[in-house]
Amino acid sequence: MRPEEAYIRTLPKAELHLHIEGTLEPELAFRLAQKHRVSLPHASVAELRAAYDFTDLQSFLDLYYALADVLRDRQDFHDLALSYLERAHEQGVVHTEIFFDPQTHTARGIEFGTVVEGLHGALLEAERRFGMTHRLIACFLRHLSAQDAERTLDEVLHYREFITAVGLDSSERGHPPAKFAAVFARARRHGLLAVAHAGEEGPPEYIVEALDVLQVQRIDHGVRCDEDPALLQRLARERVTLTVCPLSNVKLCVFEHMTQHNLKRLLAAGLSVTVNSDDPAYFGGYILENYLAVAHALELTREDLASLARNSIAGAFLDEEAKRRWLSAIDACVAGA
Ligand code: HPA
Ligand code: ZN
């Protein structure tokens, strides 16, 4: 094991940008396809993996939504989440905030409760076995209507005790955050926190809208913020957490090569940048592989890596006491390295 790998593994980290449907590995997809007697668009695991050659966000989403069709019962959602949680634990994730896309499932006739109960069972198991804490974030699909998001919020509210926040994902271009102003306002009135994907493929104005109109606590991706100097300054001043996903950005051609990624420049500009895996089964790695990829391509120092881990704890939906505990653990890890 390279020294950075051991160091990154031992740093306590929170993962703040992880779509549970994006942890569906081809092997599990084939097992579930067989179980439910549904056919997949590819004949074998190898053929399926070979199709993970994306040109942009939409080319990925088309396959991602197609494969999600194998997720049918509570046990499927439990198994999906548990295999992610085991891997995250091995890589030093101590707290995870998981996105799920209710509409991807309810549109196929899968009950909202089937999804939440399956995921929740796995999260409780990870807490018991590993001491790993968690939050669940229900995302609205922005390519669907605001009305559809309102109906989804009704279901979220039925399961309010399991869900901490709402989010916004799917095809960004042409679907500005303001389209969902009313449903986010209603979610906030019910005490839900909020996050939104913005500035991944969409313009920096979408980041401003997510902050000002949706009043989100964090921005998912946000890497296009550096096209607007005033926004960059604001994000630094307000210490807004950006949940950056380096391998995703290269796979979806947001940056041509990891050496061109702006993560290090954003860190140097004082932004609260974090590293996350987004859809690890599709993008070539979990959180550790994401840290390693930027560490090597951008020549990050151990202090940079510790800052990324500290930012992940600071930006998590954890109470102040838990944050203090993890930040001290990071200090101890840095001192002992
Ligand atoms: N962007 C938008 N929607 C998504 C993503 C993403 O990176 N991953 C899963 N749904
Ligand atoms: Zn994402």
GROMACS .gro file of N, CA, C and O in nm, residues 70 206 215 304 313 326:
model
   24
   70VAL      N    1  -3.367  -0.295  -1.211
   70VAL     CA    2  -3.351  -0.426  -1.144
   70VAL      C    3  -3.380  -0.416  -0.993
   70VAL      O    4  -3.394  -0.518  -0.926
  206TYR      N    5  -2.669   2.907  -1.184
  206TYR     CA    6  -2.749   2.804  -1.116
  206TYR      C    7  -2.703   2.786  -0.971
  206TYR      O    8  -2.780   2.748  -0.884
  215GLN      N    9  -3.222   2.817  -0.111
  215GLN     CA   10  -3.163   2.833   0.023
  215GLN      C   11  -3.098   2.703   0.073
  215GLN      O   12  -3.123   2.657   0.184
  304ASP      N   13  -0.332   1.930   0.263
  304ASP     CA   14  -0.449   1.945   0.173
  304ASP      C   15  -0.549   1.832   0.196
  304ASP      O   16  -0.670   1.855   0.203
  313ILE      N   17  -1.636   1.688   0.736
  313ILE     CA   18  -1.701   1.682   0.868
  313ILE      C   19  -1.774   1.814   0.895
  313ILE      O   20  -1.890   1.815   0.937
  326TRP      N   21  -1.493   1.437   1.564
  326TRP     CA   22  -1.427   1.390   1.441
  326TRP      C   23  -1.313   1.482   1.400
  326TRP      O   24  -1.210   1.436   1.350
   0.00000   0.00000   0.00000
